[in-house]
PQR file with spaces between the fields and no chain letter, atoms N, CA, C, O and H, PARSE charges and radii, in Angstrom:
ATOM       1  N    UNK     1       0.842   -1.181    0.000 -0.4000 1.5000
ATOM       2  CA   UNK     1       0.000    0.000    0.000 -0.0000 2.0000
ATOM       3  C    UNK     1       0.880    1.234    0.000  0.5500 1.7000
ATOM       4  O    UNK     1       2.025    1.180    0.448 -0.5500 1.4000
ATOM       5  N    UNK     2       0.362    2.335   -0.493 -0.4000 1.5000
ATOM       6  CA   UNK     2       1.091    3.594   -0.542 -0.0000 2.0000
ATOM       7  C    UNK     2       0.361    4.576    0.370  0.5500 1.7000
ATOM       8  O    UNK     2      -0.840    4.793    0.213 -0.5500 1.4000
ATOM       9  H    UNK     2      -0.568    2.378   -0.857  0.4000 1.0000
ATOM      10  N    UNK     3       1.076    5.165    1.314 -0.4000 1.5000
ATOM      11  CA   UNK     3       0.461    6.091    2.266 -0.0000 2.0000
ATOM      12  C    UNK     3       0.874    7.521    1.978  0.5500 1.7000
ATOM      13  O    UNK     3       1.971    7.765    1.477 -0.5500 1.4000
ATOM      14  H    UNK     3       2.052    4.989    1.441  0.4000 1.0000
ATOM      15  N    UNK     4       0.011    8.456    2.289 -0.4000 1.5000
ATOM      16  CA   UNK     4       0.297    9.887    2.278 -0.0000 2.0000
ATOM      17  C    UNK     4       0.649   10.448    0.912  0.5500 1.7000
ATOM      18  O    UNK     4       1.431   11.395    0.833 -0.5500 1.4000
ATOM      19  H    UNK     4      -0.880    8.257    2.696  0.4000 1.0000
ATOM      20  N    UNK     5       0.117    9.916   -0.135 -0.4000 1.5000
ATOM      21  CA   UNK     5       0.390   10.452   -1.463 -0.0000 2.0000
ATOM      22  C    UNK     5      -0.826   10.231   -2.350  0.5500 1.7000
ATOM      23  O    UNK     5      -1.472    9.186   -2.276 -0.5500 1.4000
ATOM      24  H    UNK     5      -0.518    9.147   -0.071  0.4000 1.0000
ATOM      25  N    UNK     6      -1.135   11.201   -3.177 -0.4000 1.5000
ATOM      26  CA   UNK     6      -2.256   11.090   -4.096 -0.0000 2.0000
ATOM      27  C    UNK     6      -1.707   10.971   -5.520  0.5500 1.7000
ATOM      28  O    UNK     6      -0.942   11.833   -5.954 -0.5500 1.4000
ATOM      29  H    UNK     6      -0.610   12.051   -3.237  0.4000 1.0000
ATOM      30  N    UNK     7      -2.084    9.923   -6.250 -0.4000 1.5000
ATOM      31  CA   UNK     7      -1.601    9.784   -7.623 -0.0000 2.0000
ATOM      32  C    UNK     7      -2.149   10.894   -8.512  0.5500 1.7000
ATOM      33  O    UNK     7      -3.196   11.474   -8.224 -0.5500 1.4000
ATOM      34  H    UNK     7      -2.705    9.223   -5.897  0.4000 1.0000
ATOM      35  N    UNK     8      -1.444   11.178   -9.576 -0.4000 1.5000
ATOM      36  CA   UNK     8      -1.871   12.141  -10.593 -0.0000 2.0000
ATOM      37  C    UNK     8      -2.173   11.381  -11.872  0.5500 1.7000
ATOM      38  O    UNK     8      -1.919   10.180  -11.959 -0.5500 1.4000
ATOM      39  H    UNK     8      -0.594   10.708   -9.810  0.4000 1.0000
ATOM      40  N    UNK     9      -2.705   12.067  -12.851 -0.4000 1.5000
ATOM      41  CA   UNK     9      -3.028   11.438  -14.128 -0.0000 2.0000
ATOM      42  C    UNK     9      -1.761   10.898  -14.788  0.5500 1.7000
ATOM      43  O    UNK     9      -0.734   11.574  -14.838 -0.5500 1.4000
ATOM      44  H    UNK     9      -2.911   13.043  -12.780  0.4000 1.0000
ATOM      45  N    UNK    10      -1.851    9.680  -15.288 -0.4000 1.5000
ATOM      46  CA   UNK    10      -0.700    9.008  -15.904 -0.0000 2.0000
ATOM      47  C    UNK    10      -0.982    8.723  -17.370  0.5500 1.7000
ATOM      48  O    UNK    10      -2.141    8.643  -17.777 -0.5500 1.4000
ATOM      49  H    UNK    10      -2.686    9.130  -15.247  0.4000 1.0000
ATOM      50  N    UNK    11       0.075    8.569  -18.166 -0.4000 1.5000
ATOM      51  CA   UNK    11      -0.125    8.058  -19.517 -0.0000 2.0000
ATOM      52  C    UNK    11      -0.725    6.657  -19.428  0.5500 1.7000
ATOM      53  O    UNK    11      -0.480    5.945  -18.454 -0.5500 1.4000
ATOM      54  H    UNK    11       1.016    8.633  -17.835  0.4000 1.0000
ATOM      55  N    UNK    12      -1.484    6.264  -20.398 -0.4000 1.5000
ATOM      56  CA   UNK    12      -2.124    4.963  -20.416 -0.0000 2.0000
ATOM      57  C    UNK    12      -1.100    3.852  -20.209  0.5500 1.7000
ATOM      58  O    UNK    12      -0.077    3.808  -20.893 -0.5500 1.4000
ATOM      59  H    UNK    12      -1.684    6.842  -21.189  0.4000 1.0000
ATOM      60  N    UNK    13      -1.377    2.955  -19.266 -0.4000 1.5000
ATOM      61  CA   UNK    13      -0.502    1.812  -19.012 -0.0000 2.0000
ATOM      62  C    UNK    13       0.708    2.117  -18.164  0.5500 1.7000
ATOM      63  O    UNK    13       1.563    1.247  -17.994 -0.5500 1.4000
ATOM      64  H    UNK    13      -2.208    2.991  -18.711  0.4000 1.0000
ATOM      65  N    UNK    14       0.819    3.337  -17.616 -0.4000 1.5000
ATOM      66  CA   UNK    14       2.017    3.715  -16.869 -0.0000 2.0000
ATOM      67  C    UNK    14       1.989    3.271  -15.410  0.5500 1.7000
ATOM      68  O    UNK    14       3.004    3.399  -14.725 -0.5500 1.4000
ATOM      69  H    UNK    14       0.125    4.044  -17.754  0.4000 1.0000
ATOM      70  N    UNK    15       0.877    2.756  -14.910 -0.4000 1.5000
ATOM      71  CA   UNK    15       0.800    2.407  -13.494 -0.0000 2.0000
ATOM      72  C    UNK    15       0.452    3.632  -12.674  0.5500 1.7000
ATOM      73  O    UNK    15      -0.256    4.519  -13.150 -0.5500 1.4000
ATOM      74  H    UNK    15       0.053    2.652  -15.466  0.4000 1.0000
ATOM      75  N    UNK    16       0.950    3.689  -11.430 -0.4000 1.5000
ATOM      76  CA   UNK    16       0.692    4.839  -10.579 -0.0000 2.0000
ATOM      77  C    UNK    16       1.710    5.933  -10.858  0.5500 1.7000
ATOM      78  O    UNK    16       2.896    5.653  -11.032 -0.5500 1.4000
ATOM      79  H    UNK    16       1.525    2.968  -11.043  0.4000 1.0000
ATOM      80  N    UNK    17       1.246    7.189  -10.902 -0.4000 1.5000
ATOM      81  CA   UNK    17       2.129    8.335  -11.113 -0.0000 2.0000
ATOM      82  C    UNK    17       1.926    9.335   -9.981  0.5500 1.7000
ATOM      83  O    UNK    17       0.797    9.561   -9.545 -0.5500 1.4000
ATOM      84  H    UNK    17       0.282    7.417  -10.762  0.4000 1.0000
ATOM      85  N    UNK    18       3.009    9.932   -9.509 -0.4000 1.5000
ATOM      86  CA   UNK    18       2.971   10.914   -8.435 -0.0000 2.0000
ATOM      87  C    UNK    18       3.782   12.127   -8.848  0.5500 1.7000
ATOM      88  O    UNK    18       4.698   12.002   -9.660 -0.5500 1.4000
ATOM      89  H    UNK    18       3.925    9.749   -9.863  0.4000 1.0000
ATOM      90  N    UNK    19       3.466   13.315   -8.303 -0.4000 1.5000
ATOM      91  CA   UNK    19       4.227   14.514   -8.653 -0.0000 2.0000
ATOM      92  C    UNK    19       5.698   14.389   -8.258  0.5500 1.7000
ATOM      93  O    UNK    19       6.022   13.732   -7.269 -0.5500 1.4000
ATOM      94  H    UNK    19       2.721   13.416   -7.643  0.4000 1.0000
ATOM      95  N    UNK    20       6.580   15.011   -9.021 -0.4000 1.5000
ATOM      96  CA   UNK    20       8.017   15.056   -8.753 -0.0000 2.0000
ATOM      97  C    UNK    20       8.251   15.540   -7.326  0.5500 1.7000
ATOM      98  O    UNK    20       7.646   16.525   -6.903 -0.5500 1.4000
ATOM      99  H    UNK    20       6.317   15.545   -9.824  0.4000 1.0000
ATOM     100  N    UNK    21       9.112   14.866   -6.585 -0.4000 1.5000
ATOM     101  CA   UNK    21       9.448   15.267   -5.228 -0.0000 2.0000
ATOM     102  C    UNK    21       8.549   14.694   -4.149  0.5500 1.7000
ATOM     103  O    UNK    21       8.800   14.914   -2.964 -0.5500 1.4000
ATOM     104  H    UNK    21       9.603   14.066   -6.929  0.4000 1.0000
ATOM     105  N    UNK    22       7.499   13.960   -4.529 -0.4000 1.5000
ATOM     106  CA   UNK    22       6.617   13.338   -3.546 -0.0000 2.0000
ATOM     107  C    UNK    22       7.369   12.232   -2.813  0.5500 1.7000
ATOM     108  O    UNK    22       8.101   11.458   -3.430 -0.5500 1.4000
ATOM     109  H    UNK    22       7.295   13.781   -5.491  0.4000 1.0000
ATOM     110  N    UNK    23       7.187   12.159   -1.498 -0.4000 1.5000
ATOM     111  CA   UNK    23       7.746   11.056   -0.725 -0.0000 2.0000
ATOM     112  C    UNK    23       6.621   10.078   -0.445  0.5500 1.7000
ATOM     113  O    UNK    23       5.565   10.454    0.064 -0.5500 1.4000
ATOM     114  H    UNK    23       6.592   12.788   -0.997  0.4000 1.0000
ATOM     115  N    UNK    24       6.856    8.826   -0.781 -0.4000 1.5000
ATOM     116  CA   UNK    24       5.869    7.772   -0.542 -0.0000 2.0000
ATOM     117  C    UNK    24       6.483    6.707    0.358  0.5500 1.7000
ATOM     118  O    UNK    24       7.693    6.478    0.335 -0.5500 1.4000
ATOM     119  H    UNK    24       7.713    8.521   -1.195  0.4000 1.0000
ATOM     120  N    UNK    25       5.639    6.065    1.146 -0.4000 1.5000
ATOM     121  CA   UNK    25       6.057    4.938    1.963 -0.0000 2.0000
ATOM     122  C    UNK    25       5.317    3.706    1.461  0.5500 1.7000
ATOM     123  O    UNK    25       4.087    3.685    1.411 -0.5500 1.4000
ATOM     124  H    UNK    25       4.656    6.250    1.165  0.4000 1.0000
ATOM     125  N    UNK    26       6.069    2.693    1.095 -0.4000 1.5000
ATOM     126  CA   UNK    26       5.501    1.437    0.622 -0.0000 2.0000
ATOM     127  C    UNK    26       5.552    0.434    1.773  0.5500 1.7000
ATOM     128  O    UNK    26       6.611    0.186    2.348 -0.5500 1.4000
ATOM     129  H    UNK    26       7.068    2.710    1.136  0.4000 1.0000
ATOM     130  N    UNK    27       4.400   -0.135    2.098 -0.4000 1.5000
ATOM     131  CA   UNK    27       4.305   -1.101    3.189 -0.0000 2.0000
ATOM     132  C    UNK    27       3.749   -2.405    2.638  0.5500 1.7000
ATOM     133  O    UNK    27       2.653   -2.413    2.079 -0.5500 1.4000
ATOM     134  H    UNK    27       3.539    0.066    1.631  0.4000 1.0000
ATOM     135  N    UNK    28       4.480   -3.511    2.783 -0.4000 1.5000
ATOM     136  CA   UNK    28       3.987   -4.792    2.260 -0.0000 2.0000
ATOM     137  C    UNK    28       2.801   -5.288    3.072  0.5500 1.7000
ATOM     138  O    UNK    28       2.770   -5.140    4.293 -0.5500 1.4000
ATOM     139  H    UNK    28       5.371   -3.505    3.237  0.4000 1.0000
ATOM     140  N    UNK    29       1.835   -5.873    2.394 -0.4000 1.5000
ATOM     141  CA   UNK    29       0.683   -6.464    3.061 -0.0000 2.0000
ATOM     142  C    UNK    29       0.433   -7.849    2.467  0.5500 1.7000
ATOM     143  O    UNK    29      -0.222   -7.988    1.433 -0.5500 1.4000
ATOM     144  H    UNK    29       1.861   -5.993    1.401  0.4000 1.0000
ATOM     145  N    UNK    30       0.957   -8.852    3.127 -0.4000 1.5000
ATOM     146  CA   UNK    30       0.794  -10.232    2.654 -0.0000 2.0000
ATOM     147  C    UNK    30      -0.620  -10.712    2.929  0.5500 1.7000
ATOM     148  O    UNK    30      -1.169  -10.464    4.003 -0.5500 1.4000
ATOM     149  H    UNK    30       1.489   -8.740    3.966  0.4000 1.0000
ATOM     150  N    UNK    31      -1.205  -11.393    1.969 -0.4000 1.5000
ATOM     151  CA   UNK    31      -2.525  -11.970    2.131 -0.0000 2.0000
ATOM     152  C    UNK    31      -2.455  -13.254    2.943  0.5500 1.7000
ATOM     153  O    UNK    31      -1.376  -13.715    3.315 -0.5500 1.4000
ATOM     154  H    UNK    31      -0.760  -11.594    1.097  0.4000 1.0000
ATOM     155  N    UNK    32      -3.597  -13.807    3.202 -0.4000 1.5000
ATOM     156  CA   UNK    32      -3.684  -15.067    3.935 -0.0000 2.0000
ATOM     157  C    UNK    32      -2.875  -16.143    3.213  0.5500 1.7000
ATOM     158  O    UNK    32      -3.016  -16.329    2.004 -0.5500 1.4000
ATOM     159  H    UNK    32      -4.473  -13.433    2.899  0.4000 1.0000
ATOM     160  N    UNK    33      -2.037  -16.842    3.954 -0.4000 1.5000
ATOM     161  CA   UNK    33      -1.233  -17.913    3.371 -0.0000 2.0000
ATOM     162  C    UNK    33       0.022  -17.435    2.666  0.5500 1.7000
ATOM     163  O    UNK    33       0.691  -18.213    1.986 -0.5500 1.4000
ATOM     164  H    UNK    33      -1.923  -16.691    4.936  0.4000 1.0000
ATOM     165  N    UNK    34       0.351  -16.137    2.828 -0.4000 1.5000
ATOM     166  CA   UNK    34       1.530  -15.584    2.165 -0.0000 2.0000
ATOM     167  C    UNK    34       2.415  -14.865    3.180  0.5500 1.7000
ATOM     168  O    UNK    34       1.952  -14.437    4.237 -0.5500 1.4000
ATOM     169  H    UNK    34      -0.192  -15.505    3.380  0.4000 1.0000
ATOM     170  N    UNK    35       3.680  -14.743    2.841 -0.4000 1.5000
ATOM     171  CA   UNK    35       4.637  -14.018    3.681 -0.0000 2.0000
ATOM     172  C    UNK    35       5.462  -13.112    2.765  0.5500 1.7000
ATOM     173  O    UNK    35       5.858  -13.522    1.674 -0.5500 1.4000
ATOM     174  H    UNK    35       4.056  -15.091    1.982  0.4000 1.0000
ATOM     175  N    UNK    36       5.718  -11.886    3.211 -0.4000 1.5000
ATOM     176  CA   UNK    36       6.544  -10.956    2.444 -0.0000 2.0000
ATOM     177  C    UNK    36       7.997  -11.389    2.558  0.5500 1.7000
ATOM     178  O    UNK    36       8.499  -11.629    3.656 -0.5500 1.4000
ATOM     179  H    UNK    36       5.396  -11.553    4.098  0.4000 1.0000
ATOM     180  N    UNK    37       8.672  -11.489    1.410 -0.4000 1.5000
ATOM     181  CA   UNK    37      10.060  -11.947    1.402 -0.0000 2.0000
ATOM     182  C    UNK    37      11.057  -10.833    1.136  0.5500 1.7000
ATOM     183  O    UNK    37      12.233  -10.981    1.468 -0.5500 1.4000
ATOM     184  H    UNK    37       8.265  -11.294    0.518  0.4000 1.0000
ATOM     185  N    UNK    38      10.633   -9.731    0.554 -0.4000 1.5000
ATOM     186  CA   UNK    38      11.565   -8.630    0.347 -0.0000 2.0000
ATOM     187  C    UNK    38      11.247   -7.788   -0.864  0.5500 1.7000
ATOM     188  O    UNK    38      10.451   -8.160   -1.725 -0.5500 1.4000
ATOM     189  H    UNK    38       9.678   -9.610    0.284  0.4000 1.0000
ATOM     190  N    UNK    39      11.902   -6.628   -0.901 -0.4000 1.5000
ATOM     191  CA   UNK    39      11.766   -5.659   -1.990 -0.0000 2.0000
ATOM     192  C    UNK    39      12.843   -5.881   -3.041  0.5500 1.7000
ATOM     193  O    UNK    39      13.887   -6.474   -2.770 -0.5500 1.4000
ATOM     194  H    UNK    39      12.549   -6.326   -0.201  0.4000 1.0000
ATOM     195  N    UNK    40      12.569   -5.394   -4.244 -0.4000 1.5000
ATOM     196  CA   UNK    40      13.549   -5.336   -5.314 -0.0000 2.0000
ATOM     197  C    UNK    40      13.423   -4.004   -6.022  0.5500 1.7000
ATOM     198  O    UNK    40      12.469   -3.261   -5.789 -0.5500 1.4000
ATOM     199  H    UNK    40      11.720   -4.912   -4.465  0.4000 1.0000
ATOM     200  N    UNK    41      14.361   -3.700   -6.868 -0.4000 1.5000
ATOM     201  CA   UNK    41      14.334   -2.429   -7.591 -0.0000 2.0000
ATOM     202  C    UNK    41      14.815   -1.294   -6.714  0.5500 1.7000
ATOM     203  O    UNK    41      15.888   -1.388   -6.120 -0.5500 1.4000
ATOM     204  H    UNK    41      15.136   -4.303   -7.056  0.4000 1.0000
ATOM     205  N    UNK    42      14.038   -0.216   -6.619 -0.4000 1.5000
ATOM     206  CA   UNK    42      14.438    0.981   -5.884 -0.0000 2.0000
ATOM     207  C    UNK    42      14.373    0.798   -4.367  0.5500 1.7000
ATOM     208  O    UNK    42      14.829    1.673   -3.631 -0.5500 1.4000
ATOM     209  H    UNK    42      13.166   -0.140   -7.102  0.4000 1.0000
ATOM     210  N    UNK    43      13.820   -0.314   -3.884 -0.4000 1.5000
ATOM     211  CA   UNK    43      13.756   -0.616   -2.453 -0.0000 2.0000
ATOM     212  C    UNK    43      14.509   -1.905   -2.182  0.5500 1.7000
ATOM     213  O    UNK    43      14.590   -2.777   -3.047 -0.5500 1.4000
ATOM     214  H    UNK    43      13.450   -1.024   -4.482  0.4000 1.0000
ATOM     215  N    UNK    44      15.064   -2.028   -0.973 -0.4000 1.5000
ATOM     216  CA   UNK    44      15.749   -3.261   -0.574 -0.0000 2.0000
ATOM     217  C    UNK    44      15.317   -3.627    0.834  0.5500 1.7000
ATOM     218  O    UNK    44      14.738   -2.805    1.544 -0.5500 1.4000
ATOM     219  H    UNK    44      14.998   -1.320   -0.270  0.4000 1.0000
ATOM     220  N    UNK    45      15.597   -4.854    1.238 -0.4000 1.5000
ATOM     221  CA   UNK    45      15.288   -5.305    2.579 -0.0000 2.0000
ATOM     222  C    UNK    45      13.841   -5.722    2.725  0.5500 1.7000
ATOM     223  O    UNK    45      13.162   -6.016    1.741 -0.5500 1.4000
ATOM     224  H    UNK    45      16.067   -5.522    0.661  0.4000 1.0000
ATOM     225  N    UNK    46      13.373   -5.746    3.976 -0.4000 1.5000
ATOM     226  CA   UNK    46      12.007   -6.179    4.256 -0.0000 2.0000
ATOM     227  C    UNK    46      11.195   -5.153    5.039  0.5500 1.7000
ATOM     228  O    UNK    46       9.996   -5.351    5.236 -0.5500 1.4000
ATOM     229  H    UNK    46      13.925   -5.508    4.775  0.4000 1.0000
ATOM     230  N    UNK    47      11.806   -4.077    5.484 -0.4000 1.5000
ATOM     231  CA   UNK    47      11.086   -3.030    6.222 -0.0000 2.0000
ATOM     232  C    UNK    47      10.278   -2.173    5.241  0.5500 1.7000
ATOM     233  O    UNK    47      10.552   -2.185    4.041 -0.5500 1.4000
ATOM     234  H    UNK    47      12.780   -3.916    5.324  0.4000 1.0000
ATOM     235  N    UNK    48       9.282   -1.428    5.745 -0.4000 1.5000
ATOM     236  CA   UNK    48       8.604   -0.474    4.851 -0.0000 2.0000
ATOM     237  C    UNK    48       9.639    0.409    4.161  0.5500 1.7000
ATOM     238  O    UNK    48      10.646    0.786    4.761 -0.5500 1.4000
ATOM     239  H    UNK    48       9.059   -1.418    6.720  0.4000 1.0000
ATOM     240  N    UNK    49       9.386    0.729    2.919 -0.4000 1.5000
ATOM     241  CA   UNK    49      10.337    1.472    2.092 -0.0000 2.0000
ATOM     242  C    UNK    49       9.826    2.891    1.872  0.5500 1.7000
ATOM     243  O    UNK    49       8.678    3.086    1.470 -0.5500 1.4000
ATOM     244  H    UNK    49       8.568    0.423    2.432  0.4000 1.0000
ATOM     245  N    UNK    50      10.671    3.876    2.133 -0.4000 1.5000
ATOM     246  CA   UNK    50      10.312    5.268    1.900 -0.0000 2.0000
ATOM     247  C    UNK    50      11.149    5.791    0.729  0.5500 1.7000
ATOM     248  O    UNK    50      12.377    5.715    0.743 -0.5500 1.4000
ATOM     249  H    UNK    50      11.603    3.718    2.459  0.4000 1.0000
ATOM     250  N    UNK    51      10.457    6.322   -0.284 -0.4000 1.5000
ATOM     251  CA   UNK    51      11.117    6.842   -1.485 -0.0000 2.0000
ATOM     252  C    UNK    51      10.694    8.279   -1.738  0.5500 1.7000
ATOM     253  O    UNK    51       9.519    8.624   -1.611 -0.5500 1.4000
ATOM     254  H    UNK    51       9.459    6.383   -0.296  0.4000 1.0000
ATOM     255  N    UNK    52      11.662    9.115   -2.098 -0.4000 1.5000
ATOM     256  CA   UNK    52      11.339   10.434   -2.622 -0.0000 2.0000
ATOM     257  C    UNK    52      11.445   10.324   -4.133  0.5500 1.7000
ATOM     258  O    UNK    52      12.494    9.969   -4.670 -0.5500 1.4000
ATOM     259  H    UNK    52      12.617    8.835   -2.202  0.4000 1.0000
ATOM     260  N    UNK    53      10.358   10.629   -4.805 -0.4000 1.5000
ATOM     261  CA   UNK    53      10.279   10.413   -6.245 -0.0000 2.0000
ATOM     262  C    UNK    53      10.909   11.573   -6.999  0.5500 1.7000
ATOM     263  O    UNK    53      10.286   12.610   -7.227 -0.5500 1.4000
ATOM     264  H    UNK    53       9.505   10.918   -4.369  0.4000 1.0000
ATOM     265  N    UNK    54      12.169   11.363   -7.380 -0.4000 1.5000
ATOM     266  CA   UNK    54      12.910   12.368   -8.131 -0.0000 2.0000
ATOM     267  C    UNK    54      13.070   11.947   -9.587  0.5500 1.7000
ATOM     268  O    UNK    54      13.843   12.551  -10.330 -0.5500 1.4000
ATOM     269  H    UNK    54      12.675   10.521   -7.195  0.4000 1.0000
ATOM     270  N    UNK    55      12.348   10.923   -9.990 -0.4000 1.5000
ATOM     271  CA   UNK    55      12.386   10.397  -11.349 -0.0000 2.0000
ATOM     272  C    UNK    55      11.582    9.109  -11.364  0.5500 1.7000
ATOM     273  O    UNK    55      10.977    8.736  -10.359 -0.5500 1.4000
ATOM     274  H    UNK    55      11.720   10.431   -9.386  0.4000 1.0000
ATOM     275  N    UNK    56      11.575    8.437  -12.497 -0.4000 1.5000
ATOM     276  CA   UNK    56      10.869    7.168  -12.584 -0.0000 2.0000
ATOM     277  C    UNK    56      11.497    6.160  -11.628  0.5500 1.7000
ATOM     278  O    UNK    56      12.720    6.054  -11.546 -0.5500 1.4000
ATOM     279  H    UNK    56      12.066    8.740  -13.313  0.4000 1.0000
ATOM     280  N    UNK    57      10.671    5.432  -10.916 -0.4000 1.5000
ATOM     281  CA   UNK    57      11.136    4.398   -9.998 -0.0000 2.0000
ATOM     282  C    UNK    57      10.334    3.131  -10.229  0.5500 1.7000
ATOM     283  O    UNK    57       9.130    3.186  -10.484 -0.5500 1.4000
ATOM     284  H    UNK    57       9.676    5.518  -10.982  0.4000 1.0000
ATOM     285  N    UNK    58      10.995    2.000  -10.142 -0.4000 1.5000
ATOM     286  CA   UNK    58      10.333    0.703  -10.218 -0.0000 2.0000
ATOM     287  C    UNK    58      10.654   -0.058   -8.944  0.5500 1.7000
ATOM     288  O    UNK    58      11.814   -0.158   -8.543 -0.5500 1.4000
ATOM     289  H    UNK    58      11.972    1.955   -9.935  0.4000 1.0000
ATOM     290  N    UNK    59       9.622   -0.591   -8.315 -0.4000 1.5000
ATOM     291  CA   UNK    59       9.781   -1.376   -7.091 -0.0000 2.0000
ATOM     292  C    UNK    59       9.027   -2.686   -7.270  0.5500 1.7000
ATOM     293  O    UNK    59       7.903   -2.703   -7.773 -0.5500 1.4000
ATOM     294  H    UNK    59       8.680   -0.510   -8.641  0.4000 1.0000
ATOM     295  N    UNK    60       9.647   -3.770   -6.860 -0.4000 1.5000
ATOM     296  CA   UNK    60       8.959   -5.055   -6.858 -0.0000 2.0000
ATOM     297  C    UNK    60       8.856   -5.549   -5.422  0.5500 1.7000
ATOM     298  O    UNK    60       9.716   -5.260   -4.590 -0.5500 1.4000
ATOM     299  H    UNK    60      10.559   -3.756   -6.452  0.4000 1.0000
ATOM     300  N    UNK    61       7.805   -6.289   -5.146 -0.4000 1.5000
ATOM     301  CA   UNK    61       7.610   -6.922   -3.844 -0.0000 2.0000
ATOM     302  C    UNK    61       7.477   -8.420   -4.091  0.5500 1.7000
ATOM     303  O    UNK    61       6.688   -8.847   -4.934 -0.5500 1.4000
ATOM     304  H    UNK    61       7.107   -6.523   -5.822  0.4000 1.0000
ATOM     305  N    UNK    62       8.246   -9.215   -3.357 -0.4000 1.5000
ATOM     306  CA   UNK    62       8.214  -10.660   -3.519 -0.0000 2.0000
ATOM     307  C    UNK    62       7.528  -11.284   -2.306  0.5500 1.7000
ATOM     308  O    UNK    62       7.872  -11.001   -1.159 -0.5500 1.4000
ATOM     309  H    UNK    62       8.886   -8.868   -2.672  0.4000 1.0000
ATOM     310  N    UNK    63       6.554  -12.139   -2.592 -0.4000 1.5000
ATOM     311  CA   UNK    63       5.825  -12.846   -1.551 -0.0000 2.0000
ATOM     312  C    UNK    63       5.975  -14.339   -1.784  0.5500 1.7000
ATOM     313  O    UNK    63       6.099  -14.784   -2.925 -0.5500 1.4000
ATOM     314  H    UNK    63       6.274  -12.369   -3.524  0.4000 1.0000
ATOM     315  N    UNK    64       5.963  -15.100   -0.722 -0.4000 1.5000
ATOM     316  CA   UNK    64       6.010  -16.548   -0.805 -0.0000 2.0000
ATOM     317  C    UNK    64       4.858  -17.151   -0.031  0.5500 1.7000
ATOM     318  O    UNK    64       4.148  -16.455    0.694 -0.5500 1.4000
ATOM     319  H    UNK    64       5.862  -14.738    0.204  0.4000 1.0000
ATOM     320  N    UNK    65       4.683  -18.423   -0.187 -0.4000 1.5000
ATOM     321  CA   UNK    65       3.605  -19.155    0.473 -0.0000 2.0000
ATOM     322  C    UNK    65       4.045  -19.608    1.856  0.5500 1.7000
ATOM     323  O    UNK    65       5.205  -19.964    2.066 -0.5500 1.4000
ATOM     324  H    UNK    65       5.260  -18.989   -0.776  0.4000 1.0000
ATOM     325  N    UNK    66       3.104  -19.591    2.799 -0.4000 1.5000
ATOM     326  CA   UNK    66       3.386  -20.126    4.134 -0.0000 2.0000
ATOM     327  C    UNK    66       2.957  -21.589    4.231  0.5500 1.7000
ATOM     328  O    UNK    66       3.088  -22.205    5.289 -0.5500 1.4000
ATOM     329  H    UNK    66       2.162  -19.302    2.629  0.4000 1.0000
ATOM     330  N    UNK    67       2.441  -22.152    3.121 -0.4000 1.5000
ATOM     331  CA   UNK    67       2.025  -23.553    3.124 -0.0000 2.0000
ATOM     332  C    UNK    67       3.237  -24.453    3.254  0.5500 1.7000
ATOM     333  O    UNK    67       4.280  -24.158    2.670 -0.5500 1.4000
ATOM     334  H    UNK    67       2.335  -21.652    2.262  0.4000 1.0000
ATOM     335  N    UNK    68       3.131  -25.555    4.010 -0.4000 1.5000
ATOM     336  CA   UNK    68       4.256  -26.479    4.134 -0.0000 2.0000
ATOM     337  C    UNK    68       4.627  -27.082    2.774  0.5500 1.7000
ATOM     338  O    UNK    68       3.763  -27.327    1.932 -0.5500 1.4000
ATOM     339  H    UNK    68       2.283  -25.794    4.484  0.4000 1.0000
ATOM     340  N    UNK    69       5.909  -27.309    2.583 -0.4000 1.5000
ATOM     341  CA   UNK    69       6.362  -27.900    1.314 -0.0000 2.0000
ATOM     342  C    UNK    69       6.759  -29.334    1.506  0.5500 1.7000
ATOM     343  O    UNK    69       7.167  -29.995    0.551 -0.5500 1.4000
ATOM     344  H    UNK    69       6.610  -27.110    3.267  0.4000 1.0000
């Protein structure tokens, strides 16, 4: 989820867009049966990620299953 930021109009297919200089906090929210494993791209680690948007940014979130293997 993204807190404290309002998206602006984006080109078609661009995903979420925010004004230049906006600071966003990304917080992982694993669904039932899932566990957050970590960030990729502009974020690293497993803690909530705070980014100041000074250009295009790509962030990935990796989740895994909590089901026994």
